[in-house]
Amino acid sequence: MKSLLHAMTTSRRCVLRGLAASLIAAGLLGAGAPALANKADDTLRMAYDQAPESIDPYFNNVRIGVIIAANVWDTLLYRDPLTNEYKGQLAESWKQIDDRTLEFKLRHGIKFHNGEPFNADSVVYTLNFVSDPASKATTQQNVSWIDHAEKIDDYTVRVISKEPFPAAKEFLSTTVAIHPAKYYKEVGPKGMSAKPVGTGPYKVTDYDPGKSITLERNPDYFKESPKRQPTIGKVVIRFIPDRQTQMAEVISGGEDFIMHVPKDQAEQLKSMPNLQVKSGNTMRIVFMQINIRDDTPTPQLKDERVRKAIAHAIDRKAIVKNIVGEGAELLETICTPSQTGCTHEGAPIYDYNPELSKKLLAEAGYPNGFQTSIVAYRERNQTEAIISYLRAVGIDAKLNFLQYAAMRDMIRSGKASLTHQTWGSNLVNDVSASTPVYFGGGSDDVTGDKEVQKLLAEGNTTIDEDKRNGLYKKALTLIADHAYAIPLWSLPVYYVANKEVNFKAYPDELVRFWDMSWK
């Protein structure tokens, strides 16, 4: 099996070498490469393989949508990605009134990109609208803890949670963007997506759904923000699903910045004189979601022995070494190791053991294996390696590779059997933003274990830190004991950029255009 992984990696290297050779032959590489072209017109050009279904941050959870949101909108608080210190952003100060209430004093003089003034009405309308289940926000889990927001005066608001919620500041500093009340009332989420309006360091000047979005520096961005004043004048993001096309574009100078580059291809691109390659581990976790609902398309998955057979069939260490890349950590539970409340203590470890996998399948009544499908939306080379390991023990998994929104809708409608899934927690460094999304009884929960749901709900609303950690530990251990999902690894990100771009690779996987500059 390791030789198979080596062959897959070698094949991709050959493809990349061939791509580079063809570009050299066409005169697009070498001494004449247009390394300064985009610096010259002060336009950073980025390509990404997924297109957001909406630019409104509450109706998207694809990573590029999260990146756009952080650059176009601001939140009440800001968490420093390196020190984890909370700082005032749209709010200049805050205090805890009681276990359920946070009070914020808002900054004066801030305007949205359309000229509408920022004030308490903006906060109250946004939070009350998106936290209402009737809004059908895609990221409902990020705001479902909010009972309501209330206006004290034009620049004072209170945010009241349904129950004590210790992660409130974490969510309010990362995912809870503030919209202009008057404009949002008029146009709603669809209008906000078509013509986005925020207060952030960049404003949207053009959006062609599914194709591209253009951001321009906000010259009136407020000086007190913990986000620095942007220096790059324009950012053009193109949505290019094909990775080889992205490679060709960045090699030739047509694009300045790409991310999530496969490890082997990133290593090859290090030799390109006009490019730089950076990498780093992230908060994003990779796992296999298993549908065990009564209407699952693959009833075999309801047998715990089958799920454990799947876990033992995959050589995670080999895939990390050969495909995933430097910095990745093996996971034993479904959460990001750095998150508050995340632990693998007490959880079983499913080491690679294909013979045990076959034995478990035989005990479950499937000595010759069975057929199923696996849905995925990114890291296709990892999915293909997983499928190869499953087939080696008799599980014939067919790949269904989709855009994220289509995959998510398949999962929520119960039509997906196995899913090669990733989750970046929308930047939130707390277990409440990871494990409960998939096991807390919401639309993404295809397990339905009531005890797990109860433990997670209690953990989310428990103030006492030790008790909270204990509740999460019990839930994580139960999930692992029953192999409700297969934890795989954390996902390091490889970035490839033009040599003329200054940028940092942050652990929260967020591209901060306001923090980038030309050399």
Coordinates of C-alpha atoms in Angstrom, one line a residue:
M1 CA 0.0 0.0 0.0
K2 CA 2.9 2.4 0.7
S3 CA 4.2 1.7 -2.8
L4 CA 0.8 2.7 -4.1
L5 CA 1.0 6.0 -2.2
H6 CA 4.5 6.5 -3.6
A7 CA 3.3 5.9 -7.2
M8 CA 0.4 8.4 -6.7
T9 CA 2.9 11.0 -5.5
T10 CA 5.4 10.3 -8.3
S11 CA 2.6 10.6 -10.9
R12 CA 1.6 14.1 -9.6
R13 CA 5.2 15.2 -9.7
C14 CA 5.4 14.2 -13.3
V15 CA 2.3 16.1 -14.1
L16 CA 3.7 19.2 -12.5
R17 CA 7.1 18.9 -14.2
G18 CA 5.3 18.5 -17.5
L19 CA 3.2 21.6 -16.7
A20 CA 6.3 23.6 -15.9
A21 CA 8.1 22.3 -19.1
S22 CA 5.2 23.3 -21.3
L23 CA 5.2 26.8 -19.7
I24 CA 8.9 27.2 -20.3
A25 CA 8.5 26.1 -23.9
A26 CA 5.7 28.7 -24.3
G27 CA 8.0 31.4 -22.9
L28 CA 6.0 31.9 -19.8
L29 CA 8.8 30.9 -17.3
G30 CA 12.4 31.9 -16.9
A31 CA 14.0 35.2 -17.0
G32 CA 11.1 36.9 -18.7
A33 CA 8.5 35.7 -16.1
P34 CA 6.1 38.6 -15.2
A35 CA 7.1 38.6 -11.5
L36 CA 6.4 42.3 -11.0
A37 CA 3.3 42.6 -13.2
N38 CA 0.7 42.6 -10.5
K39 CA 2.9 44.6 -8.1
A40 CA 3.1 47.2 -10.8
D41 CA -0.6 47.8 -10.9
D42 CA -1.0 47.3 -7.1
T43 CA -3.4 44.4 -7.6
L44 CA -2.9 41.1 -5.7
R45 CA -4.4 38.2 -7.7
M46 CA -5.5 35.1 -5.9
A47 CA -7.0 31.8 -7.1
Y48 CA -9.1 29.5 -4.9
D49 CA -10.7 26.1 -5.8
Q50 CA -14.1 26.6 -4.1
A51 CA -16.7 29.3 -4.8
P52 CA -18.7 30.6 -1.8
E53 CA -22.5 30.0 -2.1
S54 CA -23.0 33.5 -0.6
I55 CA -20.8 36.4 0.3
D56 CA -23.0 37.2 3.4
P57 CA -20.8 35.5 6.1
Y58 CA -23.9 34.0 7.8
F59 CA -24.9 32.1 4.7
N60 CA -21.5 30.6 3.8
N61 CA -19.0 28.3 5.5
V62 CA -16.5 27.7 2.8
R63 CA -13.0 28.9 3.8
I64 CA -12.7 31.5 1.0
G65 CA -16.0 33.0 2.2
V66 CA -14.5 33.2 5.7
I67 CA -11.5 34.9 4.3
I68 CA -13.6 37.4 2.4
A69 CA -15.7 38.1 5.4
A70 CA -12.7 38.9 7.7
N71 CA -11.4 41.4 5.2
V72 CA -14.8 43.1 4.4
W73 CA -16.5 43.0 7.8
D74 CA -15.6 43.7 11.4
T75 CA -16.7 42.1 14.6
L76 CA -17.3 43.6 18.0
L77 CA -14.1 42.1 19.4
Y78 CA -10.9 40.9 17.8
R79 CA -8.7 38.0 18.9
D80 CA -5.0 38.4 18.2
P81 CA -4.1 35.2 16.3
L82 CA -0.7 34.9 17.9
T83 CA -1.3 36.0 21.5
N84 CA -5.1 35.0 21.7
E85 CA -5.7 38.4 23.5
Y86 CA -9.1 39.9 23.0
K87 CA -9.1 43.5 21.8
G88 CA -11.9 46.0 21.0
Q89 CA -12.8 46.3 17.4
L90 CA -16.2 47.8 16.7
A91 CA -16.6 47.9 20.4
E92 CA -14.1 50.0 22.4
S93 CA -14.8 48.2 25.7
W94 CA -16.9 45.5 27.2
K95 CA -17.9 44.0 30.5
Q96 CA -19.7 40.9 31.8
I97 CA -23.0 42.0 33.5
D98 CA -24.0 38.5 34.6
D99 CA -23.6 34.9 33.5
R100 CA -25.7 35.5 30.4
T101 CA -25.1 39.2 29.5
L102 CA -22.2 41.0 27.9
E103 CA -22.4 44.8 27.6
F104 CA -20.4 46.6 24.8
K105 CA -19.5 50.3 24.5
L106 CA -19.3 50.9 20.7
R107 CA -16.8 53.1 18.8
H108 CA -18.1 56.4 17.5
G109 CA -17.5 57.8 13.9
I110 CA -17.3 54.5 12.0
K111 CA -19.2 54.2 8.7
F112 CA -20.1 51.3 6.5
H113 CA -18.8 51.1 3.0
N114 CA -22.1 52.6 1.7
G115 CA -21.9 55.6 4.1
E116 CA -24.4 54.3 6.6
P117 CA -23.3 55.1 10.2
F118 CA -22.3 52.2 12.5
N119 CA -24.2 52.2 15.8
A120 CA -26.2 50.1 18.2
D121 CA -29.0 49.6 15.7
S122 CA -26.5 47.8 13.4
V123 CA -25.5 45.3 16.1
V124 CA -29.0 44.7 17.4
Y125 CA -30.6 44.1 14.0
T126 CA -27.8 41.9 12.8
L127 CA -27.7 39.6 15.8
N128 CA -31.4 39.4 16.3
F129 CA -32.0 38.6 12.7
V130 CA -29.3 35.9 12.2
S131 CA -29.8 34.2 15.5
D132 CA -33.5 33.6 14.7
P133 CA -33.8 30.1 13.2
A134 CA -36.3 31.5 10.7
S135 CA -33.4 33.3 9.0
K136 CA -32.1 29.9 8.0
A137 CA -28.5 31.0 8.4
T138 CA -26.1 28.5 7.1
T139 CA -23.8 29.1 10.1
Q140 CA -26.6 28.9 12.6
Q141 CA -24.4 27.1 15.1
N142 CA -22.3 30.3 15.4
V143 CA -25.2 32.4 16.7
S144 CA -27.7 29.8 18.1
W145 CA -26.4 30.6 21.6
I146 CA -27.7 34.2 21.3
D147 CA -31.1 34.8 22.9
H148 CA -31.2 38.4 21.8
A149 CA -29.4 41.7 21.6
E150 CA -30.8 44.9 23.0
K151 CA -30.0 48.6 22.6
I152 CA -29.2 50.6 25.8
D153 CA -28.4 53.8 23.8
D154 CA -27.0 54.7 20.4
Y155 CA -23.5 53.4 21.4
T156 CA -24.3 50.8 24.1
V157 CA -25.6 47.3 23.4
R158 CA -26.1 44.1 25.4
V159 CA -25.8 40.6 24.0
I160 CA -27.8 38.1 26.1
S161 CA -27.2 34.4 25.7
K162 CA -29.9 31.7 26.1
E163 CA -27.8 30.1 28.8
P164 CA -24.4 30.8 30.3
F165 CA -22.0 30.5 27.3
P166 CA -18.3 30.7 28.2
A167 CA -17.3 30.9 24.5
A168 CA -19.3 34.0 23.8
K169 CA -16.3 36.4 23.4
E170 CA -14.6 33.8 21.2
F171 CA -17.5 33.8 18.7
L172 CA -18.0 37.6 18.9
S173 CA -14.4 38.1 18.0
T174 CA -14.2 35.8 15.0
T175 CA -17.4 34.8 13.2
V176 CA -20.2 37.3 14.2
A177 CA -19.9 40.1 11.6
I178 CA -21.9 43.2 11.9
H179 CA -24.1 44.4 9.0
P180 CA -25.6 47.9 8.4
A181 CA -29.2 47.7 9.8
K182 CA -30.9 49.9 7.3
Y183 CA -29.3 48.3 4.3
Y184 CA -29.7 44.7 5.6
K185 CA -33.4 45.3 6.3
E186 CA -33.9 46.5 2.7
V187 CA -31.9 43.9 0.8
G188 CA -31.7 40.8 3.1
P189 CA -29.1 38.1 2.8
K190 CA -29.4 37.8 -1.0
G191 CA -28.9 41.5 -1.5
M192 CA -26.0 41.5 0.9
S193 CA -24.4 38.7 -1.1
A194 CA -25.0 40.5 -4.4
K195 CA -23.6 43.9 -3.1
P196 CA -21.8 43.3 0.1
V197 CA -21.4 46.2 2.6
G198 CA -19.2 46.0 5.7
T199 CA -16.9 48.3 7.7
G200 CA -13.7 46.3 7.1
P201 CA -10.3 47.3 5.6
Y202 CA -11.5 46.2 2.1
K203 CA -14.7 46.8 0.3
V204 CA -16.3 44.8 -2.5
T205 CA -16.3 46.6 -5.8
D206 CA -17.3 43.8 -8.1
Y207 CA -18.7 40.3 -7.7
D208 CA -19.4 37.7 -10.4
P209 CA -20.9 34.7 -8.6
G210 CA -18.9 31.5 -9.2
K211 CA -16.2 33.3 -11.1
S212 CA -14.5 36.2 -9.2
I213 CA -14.7 38.9 -6.6
T214 CA -12.8 42.2 -6.4
L215 CA -11.9 43.9 -3.2
E216 CA -10.5 47.5 -3.0
R217 CA -8.7 49.1 0.0
N218 CA -11.1 51.1 2.2
P219 CA -9.4 54.6 2.5
D220 CA -11.7 55.5 5.4
Y221 CA -10.9 52.4 7.5
F222 CA -11.0 53.5 11.2
K223 CA -7.5 54.0 12.7
E224 CA -8.4 52.5 16.1
S225 CA -8.9 49.0 14.6
P226 CA -6.6 46.2 15.8
K227 CA -6.5 45.3 12.1
R228 CA -3.7 47.3 10.5
Q229 CA -4.4 49.8 7.7
P230 CA -4.3 48.0 4.4
T231 CA -1.5 48.8 1.9
I232 CA -2.3 46.7 -1.1
G233 CA -4.8 48.7 -3.3
K234 CA -6.8 45.9 -4.9
V235 CA -7.4 42.2 -4.5
V236 CA -8.9 40.0 -7.2
I237 CA -10.0 36.5 -6.2
R238 CA -10.8 34.1 -9.0
F239 CA -12.6 30.8 -8.3
I240 CA -10.7 28.1 -10.3
P241 CA -11.8 24.6 -9.4
D242 CA -8.9 22.9 -11.3
R243 CA -5.7 22.8 -9.3
Q244 CA -3.5 22.3 -12.3
T245 CA -4.9 25.5 -13.8
Q246 CA -4.1 27.3 -10.6
M247 CA -0.6 26.0 -10.8
A248 CA -0.2 27.1 -14.3
E249 CA -1.5 30.6 -13.4
V250 CA 0.8 31.1 -10.4
I251 CA 3.9 29.7 -12.3
S252 CA 3.3 32.0 -15.3
G253 CA 2.6 35.1 -13.1
G254 CA -1.1 35.2 -13.9
E255 CA -1.9 34.8 -10.2
D256 CA 0.1 36.0 -7.2
F257 CA -1.3 33.8 -4.5
I258 CA -2.8 30.3 -4.0
M259 CA -3.3 28.1 -1.0
H260 CA -4.1 24.5 -0.1
V261 CA -1.4 23.3 -2.6
P262 CA -0.7 19.6 -2.3
K263 CA 2.5 18.8 -0.5
D264 CA 4.4 17.3 -3.4
Q265 CA 3.5 20.0 -5.8
A266 CA 4.4 22.8 -3.3
E267 CA 7.8 21.2 -2.9
Q268 CA 8.3 21.2 -6.6
L269 CA 7.3 24.8 -6.9
K270 CA 10.1 25.8 -4.4
S271 CA 12.5 25.6 -7.3
M272 CA 10.7 28.3 -9.3
P273 CA 12.7 31.6 -9.1
N274 CA 9.7 33.8 -9.2
L275 CA 7.8 32.0 -6.3
Q276 CA 7.9 31.5 -2.6
V277 CA 6.4 28.6 -0.6
K278 CA 5.3 28.8 3.0
S279 CA 3.5 26.2 5.1
G280 CA 2.2 25.7 8.6
N281 CA -0.2 23.6 10.6
T282 CA -3.7 24.9 11.1
M283 CA -6.8 24.6 13.3
R284 CA -8.4 22.6 10.4
I285 CA -9.1 19.0 11.2
V286 CA -9.7 16.1 8.8
F287 CA -12.1 13.2 9.5
M288 CA -14.5 10.8 8.0
Q289 CA -18.1 11.4 8.8
I290 CA -20.3 8.2 8.9
N291 CA -24.0 8.2 8.3
I292 CA -25.7 5.8 10.6
R293 CA -29.2 7.3 10.4
D294 CA -32.1 4.8 9.8
D295 CA -32.2 5.9 6.2
T296 CA -28.5 5.7 5.5
P297 CA -27.7 4.6 1.9
T298 CA -25.3 2.1 3.3
P299 CA -27.0 0.1 6.2
Q300 CA -23.7 -1.7 6.9
L301 CA -22.4 1.4 8.5
K302 CA -24.9 1.0 11.4
D303 CA -22.8 -1.9 12.7
E304 CA -20.1 -0.7 15.1
R305 CA -17.8 -3.4 13.9
V306 CA -17.9 -2.1 10.4
R307 CA -17.1 1.4 11.5
K308 CA -14.1 0.1 13.5
A309 CA -13.0 -1.9 10.5
I310 CA -12.9 1.3 8.5
A311 CA -10.8 3.0 11.2
H312 CA -8.3 0.1 11.2
A313 CA -8.1 -0.1 7.4
I314 CA -6.5 3.4 6.9
D315 CA -2.7 3.9 7.4
R316 CA -2.9 7.4 8.7
K317 CA 0.8 7.7 9.4
A318 CA 1.7 6.8 5.8
I319 CA -0.8 9.2 4.3
V320 CA 0.5 12.0 6.6
K321 CA 4.1 11.3 5.6
N322 CA 3.5 10.9 1.9
I323 CA 0.6 13.2 1.1
V324 CA -0.6 15.5 3.9
G325 CA 2.7 17.1 4.8
E326 CA 4.9 18.6 7.4
G327 CA 3.3 19.8 10.6
A328 CA 0.2 17.6 10.5
E329 CA -0.8 15.9 13.7
L330 CA -2.7 12.6 14.0
L331 CA -6.0 13.0 15.7
E332 CA -7.8 10.6 18.0
T333 CA -10.9 12.7 18.7
I334 CA -13.1 15.1 16.6
C335 CA -11.7 18.5 17.7
T336 CA -8.7 20.7 17.1
P337 CA -6.0 19.9 19.7
S338 CA -5.5 23.6 20.6
Q339 CA -9.2 24.2 21.3
T340 CA -10.4 24.8 24.8
G341 CA -12.1 21.5 25.9
C342 CA -10.4 19.3 23.3
T343 CA -8.7 16.1 24.6
H344 CA -7.9 12.6 23.4
E345 CA -7.4 11.3 26.9
G346 CA -9.3 8.1 27.4
A347 CA -10.2 7.7 23.8
P348 CA -9.3 4.5 21.9
I349 CA -6.6 4.6 19.2
Y350 CA -7.4 2.8 16.0
D351 CA -4.0 1.9 14.6
Y352 CA -3.5 0.6 11.0
N353 CA -4.3 -3.1 11.1
P354 CA -5.8 -4.4 7.9
E355 CA -6.1 -8.0 9.2
L356 CA -8.1 -6.9 12.2
S357 CA -10.2 -4.8 9.8
K358 CA -11.0 -7.9 7.6
K359 CA -11.8 -9.9 10.8
L360 CA -14.2 -7.3 12.0
L361 CA -15.9 -7.2 8.6
A362 CA -16.3 -11.0 8.7
E363 CA -17.7 -10.9 12.2
A364 CA -20.3 -8.3 11.0
G365 CA -21.3 -10.6 8.2
Y366 CA -19.4 -9.1 5.4
P367 CA -16.4 -11.4 4.7
N368 CA -16.3 -10.2 1.1
G369 CA -16.7 -6.6 2.0
F370 CA -19.4 -4.3 0.5
Q371 CA -20.0 -1.4 -1.8
T372 CA -20.5 2.2 -0.7
S373 CA -19.6 5.7 -1.8
I374 CA -17.5 8.5 -0.3
V375 CA -18.3 12.1 -0.8
A376 CA -15.5 14.7 -0.7
Y377 CA -14.9 18.3 -1.7
R378 CA -11.2 19.0 -1.3
E379 CA -7.8 17.3 -0.8
R380 CA -8.7 14.8 -3.5
N381 CA -5.4 13.1 -3.3
Q382 CA -6.0 12.3 0.4
T383 CA -9.5 10.9 -0.5
E384 CA -8.1 8.7 -3.2
A385 CA -5.5 7.3 -0.8
I386 CA -8.3 6.5 1.8
I387 CA -10.3 4.8 -0.9
S388 CA -7.3 2.6 -1.9
Y389 CA -6.9 1.5 1.7
L390 CA -10.6 0.7 2.0
R391 CA -10.6 -1.3 -1.2
A392 CA -7.6 -3.3 0.1
V393 CA -9.8 -4.8 2.9
G394 CA -12.9 -5.3 0.6
I395 CA -14.8 -2.0 1.0
D396 CA -15.4 -0.8 -2.5
A397 CA -15.9 2.9 -2.1
K398 CA -16.8 5.0 -5.1
L399 CA -15.7 8.7 -5.1
N400 CA -18.2 11.5 -5.5
F401 CA -16.2 14.8 -5.6
L402 CA -18.3 17.9 -5.3
Q403 CA -18.3 21.6 -4.4
Y404 CA -18.7 22.1 -0.6
A405 CA -22.3 23.3 -0.6
A406 CA -23.4 20.4 -2.7
M407 CA -21.6 17.9 -0.4
R408 CA -23.1 19.6 2.7
D409 CA -26.6 19.4 1.3
M410 CA -26.1 15.7 0.6
I411 CA -25.0 15.1 4.1
R412 CA -27.9 17.0 5.6
S413 CA -30.5 15.2 3.4
G414 CA -29.1 11.8 4.5
K415 CA -27.9 10.9 1.0
A416 CA -24.2 10.6 1.9
S417 CA -22.8 7.4 3.4
L418 CA -19.1 8.2 4.1
T419 CA -17.7 11.7 3.8
H420 CA -14.1 12.8 3.7
Q421 CA -14.7 16.0 5.7
T422 CA -12.7 18.9 7.0
W423 CA -13.6 21.6 9.5
G424 CA -11.8 24.8 10.5
S425 CA -14.2 25.9 13.2
N426 CA -14.7 29.3 11.6
L427 CA -11.5 30.5 13.5
V428 CA -13.1 29.8 16.9
N429 CA -10.6 28.1 19.3
D430 CA -13.2 26.4 21.5
V431 CA -14.7 22.9 21.2
S432 CA -18.2 24.4 21.1
A433 CA -17.3 25.4 17.5
S434 CA -16.2 21.9 16.3
T435 CA -17.6 18.7 17.9
P436 CA -21.2 19.9 18.5
V437 CA -21.5 20.9 14.9
Y438 CA -21.4 17.2 13.9
F439 CA -22.7 15.5 17.0
G440 CA -24.9 18.1 18.8
G441 CA -28.2 17.2 17.2
G442 CA -28.2 19.9 14.4
S443 CA -28.6 19.5 10.7
D444 CA -25.0 18.1 10.3
D445 CA -25.5 15.4 12.9
V446 CA -25.9 12.0 11.1
T447 CA -25.2 10.0 14.3
G448 CA -28.1 11.0 16.5
D449 CA -26.7 9.8 19.9
K450 CA -28.8 11.5 22.5
E451 CA -26.3 11.0 25.3
V452 CA -23.5 12.6 23.3
Q453 CA -25.9 15.5 22.4
K454 CA -26.7 16.0 26.1
L455 CA -23.1 16.0 27.2
L456 CA -22.1 18.5 24.5
A457 CA -25.1 20.8 25.3
E458 CA -24.1 20.8 29.0
G459 CA -20.4 21.4 28.1
N460 CA -21.4 24.4 25.9
T461 CA -23.2 26.1 28.8
T462 CA -21.1 25.2 31.8
I463 CA -19.0 28.0 33.3
D464 CA -16.9 25.9 35.7
E465 CA -13.8 25.0 33.5
D466 CA -13.0 21.7 35.1
K467 CA -16.6 20.5 34.8
R468 CA -16.9 21.8 31.3
N469 CA -13.7 19.9 30.2
G470 CA -15.0 16.8 31.9
L471 CA -18.3 16.9 30.0
Y472 CA -16.5 17.4 26.6
K473 CA -14.1 14.5 27.5
K474 CA -17.1 12.1 28.1
A475 CA -18.7 13.1 24.8
L476 CA -15.4 12.8 22.8
T477 CA -14.7 9.4 24.4
L478 CA -18.2 8.1 23.6
I479 CA -17.8 9.2 20.0
A480 CA -14.5 7.5 19.7
D481 CA -15.6 4.3 21.6
H482 CA -18.5 3.8 19.1
A483 CA -16.4 4.9 16.1
Y484 CA -19.2 7.3 15.1
A485 CA -16.6 9.1 13.0
I486 CA -13.0 8.5 12.0
P487 CA -10.5 11.2 13.2
L488 CA -7.6 11.5 10.7
W489 CA -5.2 14.4 11.0
S490 CA -4.8 18.2 11.3
L491 CA -4.3 19.9 7.9
P492 CA -1.2 21.9 7.3
V493 CA -1.6 24.5 4.5
Y494 CA 0.9 25.1 1.8
Y495 CA 0.8 28.6 0.3
V496 CA 2.5 29.5 -3.0
A497 CA 3.0 33.2 -3.7
N498 CA 4.9 35.6 -6.0
K499 CA 8.3 36.5 -4.5
E500 CA 7.2 40.1 -4.4
V501 CA 4.4 39.5 -1.8
N502 CA 5.0 39.9 2.0
F503 CA 2.6 37.6 3.9
K504 CA 2.4 35.4 7.0
A505 CA 0.9 31.9 7.4
Y506 CA -1.3 32.0 10.4
P507 CA -2.5 29.0 12.4
D508 CA -6.2 30.0 11.9
E509 CA -5.8 29.6 8.1
L510 CA -7.0 33.1 7.5
V511 CA -5.6 35.2 4.8
R512 CA -5.3 38.7 6.1
F513 CA -5.0 41.0 3.0
W514 CA -4.8 44.0 5.4
D515 CA -1.6 42.4 6.8
M516 CA 0.0 41.8 3.3
S517 CA 2.2 44.2 1.3
W518 CA 4.5 44.4 -1.7
K519 CA 8.2 44.0 -1.1

